[in-house]
């Protein structure tokens, strides 16, 4: 079930040729292989976050590709699942910036999503054990259109672009109402190249408050 505020946008996308081709590809993939997340969770980020209440967008690459991890929200994992290293590093940065304790046993980020944090991957599905296996199948067109839609909104939005994949979307962000913050990806391979100490969570909340919006409670 998709949040109704997204209905018109999504119906328009689903009818386009590129998405019909993507749907045919996915139907075959789900029938023949193990694909994550489960079909009913592919659009979770749209279900939990109202279009007209988006305050922050966090862009990821593609879903986690090991069993029981992917839940349709970038960087999040299903309840009870051990936190992947990137999410551990995100929690560490929040603790350092905001001086709040994080619950490292809970990586299901619905609490963020319901406050207006859109957790969007560039590609929304993946084959088991094969990172980026659904790259260039049509999802990038879809998520470009999502970002263009968000960019067009009159409400102030903070875009957090972590890593080269996310930064590639920056060219789509032209609305001066929005704040764009970019740095290295929080994965262990790059976290010390700028993610640790980036200050993005503090800066995001300060921007929201400056624009008369309720800041995000990042605690988990």
CSV table of N, CA, C and O in Angstrom, one decimal, residues 121-185:
chain,number,residue,atom,x,y,z
A,121,UNK,N,16.7,4.8,-2.1
A,121,UNK,CA,17.8,4.2,-2.9
A,121,UNK,C,17.6,4.6,-4.3
A,121,UNK,O,16.5,4.8,-4.8
A,122,UNK,N,18.8,4.7,-5.0
A,122,UNK,CA,18.7,5.0,-6.5
A,122,UNK,C,18.1,3.8,-7.2
A,122,UNK,O,17.5,4.0,-8.3
A,123,UNK,N,18.4,2.6,-6.8
A,123,UNK,CA,17.8,1.4,-7.4
A,123,UNK,C,17.1,0.7,-6.2
A,123,UNK,O,17.6,0.5,-5.1
A,124,UNK,N,15.8,0.2,-6.5
A,124,UNK,CA,15.0,-0.3,-5.4
A,124,UNK,C,15.0,-1.8,-5.2
A,124,UNK,O,14.3,-2.3,-4.3
A,125,UNK,N,15.6,-2.5,-6.1
A,125,UNK,CA,15.7,-4.0,-6.0
A,125,UNK,C,17.1,-4.5,-6.2
A,125,UNK,O,17.9,-3.8,-6.8
A,126,UNK,N,17.3,-5.7,-5.8
A,126,UNK,CA,18.7,-6.3,-6.0
A,126,UNK,C,18.5,-7.9,-5.9
A,126,UNK,O,17.7,-8.4,-5.2
A,127,UNK,N,19.4,-8.6,-6.7
A,127,UNK,CA,19.4,-10.0,-6.6
A,127,UNK,C,20.3,-10.4,-5.4
A,127,UNK,O,21.3,-9.8,-5.0
A,128,UNK,N,19.9,-11.5,-4.7
A,128,UNK,CA,20.6,-12.0,-3.5
A,128,UNK,C,22.1,-12.1,-3.8
A,128,UNK,O,22.5,-12.7,-4.8
A,129,UNK,N,22.8,-11.6,-2.9
A,129,UNK,CA,24.3,-11.7,-2.9
A,129,UNK,C,25.0,-11.0,-4.0
A,129,UNK,O,26.2,-11.2,-4.2
A,130,UNK,N,24.3,-10.2,-4.8
A,130,UNK,CA,24.9,-9.5,-5.9
A,130,UNK,C,24.6,-8.0,-5.9
A,130,UNK,O,23.6,-7.5,-6.5
A,131,UNK,N,25.5,-7.3,-5.2
A,131,UNK,CA,25.3,-5.8,-5.1
A,131,UNK,C,25.2,-5.2,-6.5
A,131,UNK,O,25.9,-5.6,-7.4
A,132,UNK,N,24.3,-4.2,-6.6
A,132,UNK,CA,24.1,-3.4,-7.8
A,132,UNK,C,23.7,-4.3,-9.0
A,132,UNK,O,23.9,-3.9,-10.2
A,133,UNK,N,23.1,-5.5,-8.8
A,133,UNK,CA,22.8,-6.3,-9.9
A,133,UNK,C,21.6,-5.8,-10.7
A,133,UNK,O,21.4,-6.3,-11.9
A,134,UNK,N,20.8,-4.9,-10.2
A,134,UNK,CA,19.7,-4.3,-10.9
A,134,UNK,C,20.0,-2.9,-11.4
A,134,UNK,O,19.0,-2.2,-11.7
A,135,UNK,N,21.2,-2.6,-11.5
A,135,UNK,CA,21.7,-1.3,-12.0
A,135,UNK,C,21.3,-1.2,-13.5
A,135,UNK,O,21.3,-2.2,-14.2
A,136,UNK,N,20.9,0.0,-14.0
A,136,UNK,CA,20.7,0.2,-15.4
A,136,UNK,C,19.5,-0.6,-16.0
A,136,UNK,O,19.5,-0.9,-17.2
A,137,UNK,N,18.5,-0.9,-15.1
A,137,UNK,CA,17.3,-1.6,-15.6
A,137,UNK,C,16.1,-0.7,-15.7
A,137,UNK,O,15.0,-1.2,-16.1
A,138,UNK,N,16.3,0.5,-15.3
A,138,UNK,CA,15.2,1.5,-15.3
A,138,UNK,C,14.9,2.2,-14.0
A,138,UNK,O,14.3,3.2,-14.0
A,139,UNK,N,15.4,1.6,-12.9
A,139,UNK,CA,15.2,2.2,-11.6
A,139,UNK,C,15.8,3.6,-11.5
A,139,UNK,O,15.2,4.5,-10.9
A,140,UNK,N,16.9,3.9,-12.1
A,140,UNK,CA,17.6,5.2,-12.0
A,140,UNK,C,16.7,6.3,-12.7
A,140,UNK,O,16.7,7.4,-12.2
A,141,UNK,N,16.0,5.9,-13.8
A,141,UNK,CA,15.1,6.9,-14.4
A,141,UNK,C,13.9,7.2,-13.4
A,141,UNK,O,13.6,8.4,-13.2
A,142,UNK,N,13.4,6.2,-12.7
A,142,UNK,CA,12.3,6.3,-11.8
A,142,UNK,C,12.8,7.3,-10.6
A,142,UNK,O,12.1,8.2,-10.3
A,143,UNK,N,14.0,7.0,-10.0
A,143,UNK,CA,14.4,7.7,-8.9
A,143,UNK,C,14.8,9.2,-9.3
A,143,UNK,O,14.7,10.1,-8.5
A,144,UNK,N,15.3,9.3,-10.5
A,144,UNK,CA,15.6,10.7,-11.0
A,144,UNK,C,14.3,11.5,-11.0
A,144,UNK,O,14.2,12.7,-10.6
A,145,UNK,N,13.2,10.8,-11.5
A,145,UNK,CA,11.9,11.5,-11.5
A,145,UNK,C,11.4,11.8,-10.1
A,145,UNK,O,10.8,12.9,-9.9
A,146,UNK,N,11.6,10.9,-9.2
A,146,UNK,CA,11.2,11.2,-7.8
A,146,UNK,C,12.0,12.4,-7.3
A,146,UNK,O,11.4,13.3,-6.7
A,147,UNK,N,13.3,12.5,-7.5
A,147,UNK,CA,14.1,13.6,-7.0
A,147,UNK,C,13.6,14.9,-7.7
A,147,UNK,O,13.6,16.0,-7.1
A,148,UNK,N,13.4,14.8,-9.0
A,148,UNK,CA,12.9,16.0,-9.7
A,148,UNK,C,11.5,16.5,-9.1
A,148,UNK,O,11.3,17.7,-9.0
A,149,UNK,N,10.7,15.5,-8.8
A,149,UNK,CA,9.4,15.9,-8.1
A,149,UNK,C,9.6,16.6,-6.8
A,149,UNK,O,9.0,17.6,-6.5
A,150,UNK,N,10.5,16.0,-6.0
A,150,UNK,CA,10.8,16.6,-4.7
A,150,UNK,C,11.5,18.0,-4.9
A,150,UNK,O,11.2,18.9,-4.1
A,151,UNK,N,12.4,18.1,-5.9
A,151,UNK,CA,13.0,19.4,-6.1
A,151,UNK,C,12.0,20.5,-6.5
A,151,UNK,O,12.2,21.6,-6.1
A,152,UNK,N,10.9,20.1,-7.1
A,152,UNK,CA,9.9,21.1,-7.6
A,152,UNK,C,9.0,21.6,-6.4
A,152,UNK,O,8.3,22.6,-6.6
A,153,UNK,N,9.1,20.9,-5.3
A,153,UNK,CA,8.2,21.3,-4.2
A,153,UNK,C,8.6,22.6,-3.6
A,153,UNK,O,9.8,23.0,-3.5
A,154,UNK,N,7.6,23.3,-3.1
A,154,UNK,CA,7.8,24.7,-2.5
A,154,UNK,C,8.3,24.6,-1.1
A,154,UNK,O,8.8,25.6,-0.5
A,155,UNK,N,8.2,23.4,-0.5
A,155,UNK,CA,8.7,23.3,0.9
A,155,UNK,C,10.2,23.1,1.0
A,155,UNK,O,10.8,22.4,0.1
A,156,UNK,N,10.8,23.6,2.0
A,156,UNK,CA,12.3,23.4,2.2
A,156,UNK,C,12.6,22.0,2.5
A,156,UNK,O,12.0,21.4,3.4
A,157,UNK,N,13.6,21.4,1.8
A,157,UNK,CA,14.0,20.0,2.0
A,157,UNK,C,15.5,20.0,2.1
A,157,UNK,O,16.2,20.7,1.3
A,158,UNK,N,16.0,19.2,3.0
A,158,UNK,CA,17.5,18.9,3.1
A,158,UNK,C,17.8,17.6,2.4
A,158,UNK,O,17.2,16.6,2.7
A,159,UNK,N,18.7,17.7,1.4
A,159,UNK,CA,19.1,16.5,0.7
A,159,UNK,C,20.5,16.1,1.2
A,159,UNK,O,21.5,16.9,1.2
A,160,UNK,N,20.6,14.9,1.8
A,160,UNK,CA,21.9,14.4,2.3
A,160,UNK,C,22.4,13.4,1.2
A,160,UNK,O,21.9,12.3,1.0
A,161,UNK,N,23.5,13.8,0.6
A,161,UNK,CA,24.1,13.0,-0.5
A,161,UNK,C,25.4,12.4,0.0
A,161,UNK,O,26.4,13.1,0.1
A,162,UNK,N,25.4,11.1,0.2
A,162,UNK,CA,26.6,10.4,0.8
A,162,UNK,C,27.2,9.5,-0.2
A,162,UNK,O,26.5,8.5,-0.6
A,163,UNK,N,28.4,9.8,-0.7
A,163,UNK,CA,29.0,8.9,-1.7
A,163,UNK,C,28.8,9.4,-3.1
A,163,UNK,O,27.9,10.1,-3.4
A,164,UNK,N,29.6,8.9,-4.0
A,164,UNK,CA,29.6,9.3,-5.4
A,164,UNK,C,28.3,9.0,-6.1
A,164,UNK,O,27.8,9.9,-6.8
A,165,UNK,N,27.7,7.9,-5.8
A,165,UNK,CA,26.4,7.5,-6.4
A,165,UNK,C,25.3,8.5,-6.1
A,165,UNK,O,24.6,9.0,-7.0
A,166,UNK,N,25.2,9.0,-4.8
A,166,UNK,CA,24.2,9.9,-4.4
A,166,UNK,C,24.6,11.3,-5.0
A,166,UNK,O,23.7,12.1,-5.4
A,167,UNK,N,25.9,11.7,-5.0
A,167,UNK,CA,26.3,13.0,-5.4
A,167,UNK,C,26.0,13.2,-6.9
A,167,UNK,O,25.8,14.3,-7.4
A,168,UNK,N,25.9,12.1,-7.6
A,168,UNK,CA,25.6,12.2,-9.1
A,168,UNK,C,24.2,12.8,-9.3
A,168,UNK,O,23.9,13.3,-10.4
A,169,UNK,N,23.3,12.7,-8.3
A,169,UNK,CA,22.0,13.2,-8.4
A,169,UNK,C,21.9,14.8,-8.1
A,169,UNK,O,20.9,15.4,-8.3
A,170,UNK,N,23.0,15.3,-7.7
A,170,UNK,CA,23.0,16.7,-7.3
A,170,UNK,C,22.6,17.7,-8.5
A,170,UNK,O,21.9,18.7,-8.2
A,171,UNK,N,22.9,17.3,-9.7
A,171,UNK,CA,22.6,18.1,-10.8
A,171,UNK,C,21.0,18.3,-11.0
A,171,UNK,O,20.6,19.2,-11.7
A,172,UNK,N,20.3,17.4,-10.4
A,172,UNK,CA,18.8,17.5,-10.5
A,172,UNK,C,18.2,18.5,-9.5
A,172,UNK,O,17.0,18.8,-9.5
A,173,UNK,N,19.1,18.9,-8.5
A,173,UNK,CA,18.6,19.8,-7.4
A,173,UNK,C,18.9,21.2,-7.7
A,173,UNK,O,20.0,21.7,-7.6
A,174,UNK,N,17.9,22.0,-8.2
A,174,UNK,CA,18.1,23.4,-8.6
A,174,UNK,C,17.2,24.4,-7.8
A,174,UNK,O,17.4,25.6,-8.0
A,175,UNK,N,16.4,23.9,-6.9
A,175,UNK,CA,15.5,24.8,-6.2
A,175,UNK,C,16.2,25.4,-5.0
A,175,UNK,O,16.7,24.7,-4.1
A,176,UNK,N,16.3,26.8,-5.0
A,176,UNK,CA,17.1,27.4,-3.9
A,176,UNK,C,16.5,27.3,-2.5
A,176,UNK,O,17.1,27.6,-1.5
A,177,UNK,N,15.2,26.8,-2.5
A,177,UNK,CA,14.6,26.5,-1.1
A,177,UNK,C,15.3,25.4,-0.4
A,177,UNK,O,15.2,25.3,0.8
A,178,UNK,N,15.9,24.5,-1.1
A,178,UNK,CA,16.5,23.3,-0.6
A,178,UNK,C,17.9,23.5,-0.1
A,178,UNK,O,18.7,24.3,-0.7
A,179,UNK,N,18.4,22.7,0.9
A,179,UNK,CA,19.7,22.6,1.3
A,179,UNK,C,20.4,21.3,0.9
A,179,UNK,O,19.8,20.2,1.1
A,180,UNK,N,21.5,21.4,0.2
A,180,UNK,CA,22.2,20.1,-0.2
A,180,UNK,C,23.5,20.0,0.5
A,180,UNK,O,24.3,20.9,0.6
A,181,UNK,N,23.6,18.8,1.2
A,181,UNK,CA,24.8,18.5,2.0
A,181,UNK,C,25.4,17.2,1.4
A,181,UNK,O,24.7,16.2,1.3
A,182,UNK,N,26.7,17.2,1.1
A,182,UNK,CA,27.3,16.0,0.5
A,182,UNK,C,28.6,15.7,1.2
A,182,UNK,O,29.3,16.6,1.6
A,183,UNK,N,28.9,14.4,1.2
A,183,UNK,CA,30.2,13.9,1.8
A,183,UNK,C,30.4,12.5,1.4
A,183,UNK,O,29.6,12.0,0.6
A,184,UNK,N,31.4,11.9,2.0
A,184,UNK,CA,31.7,10.5,1.7
A,184,UNK,C,30.6,9.6,2.2
A,184,UNK,O,29.8,9.9,3.0
A,185,UNK,N,30.6,8.4,1.6
A,185,UNK,CA,29.6,7.3,2.0
A,185,UNK,C,30.0,6.8,3.4
A,185,UNK,O,31.2,6.8,3.8
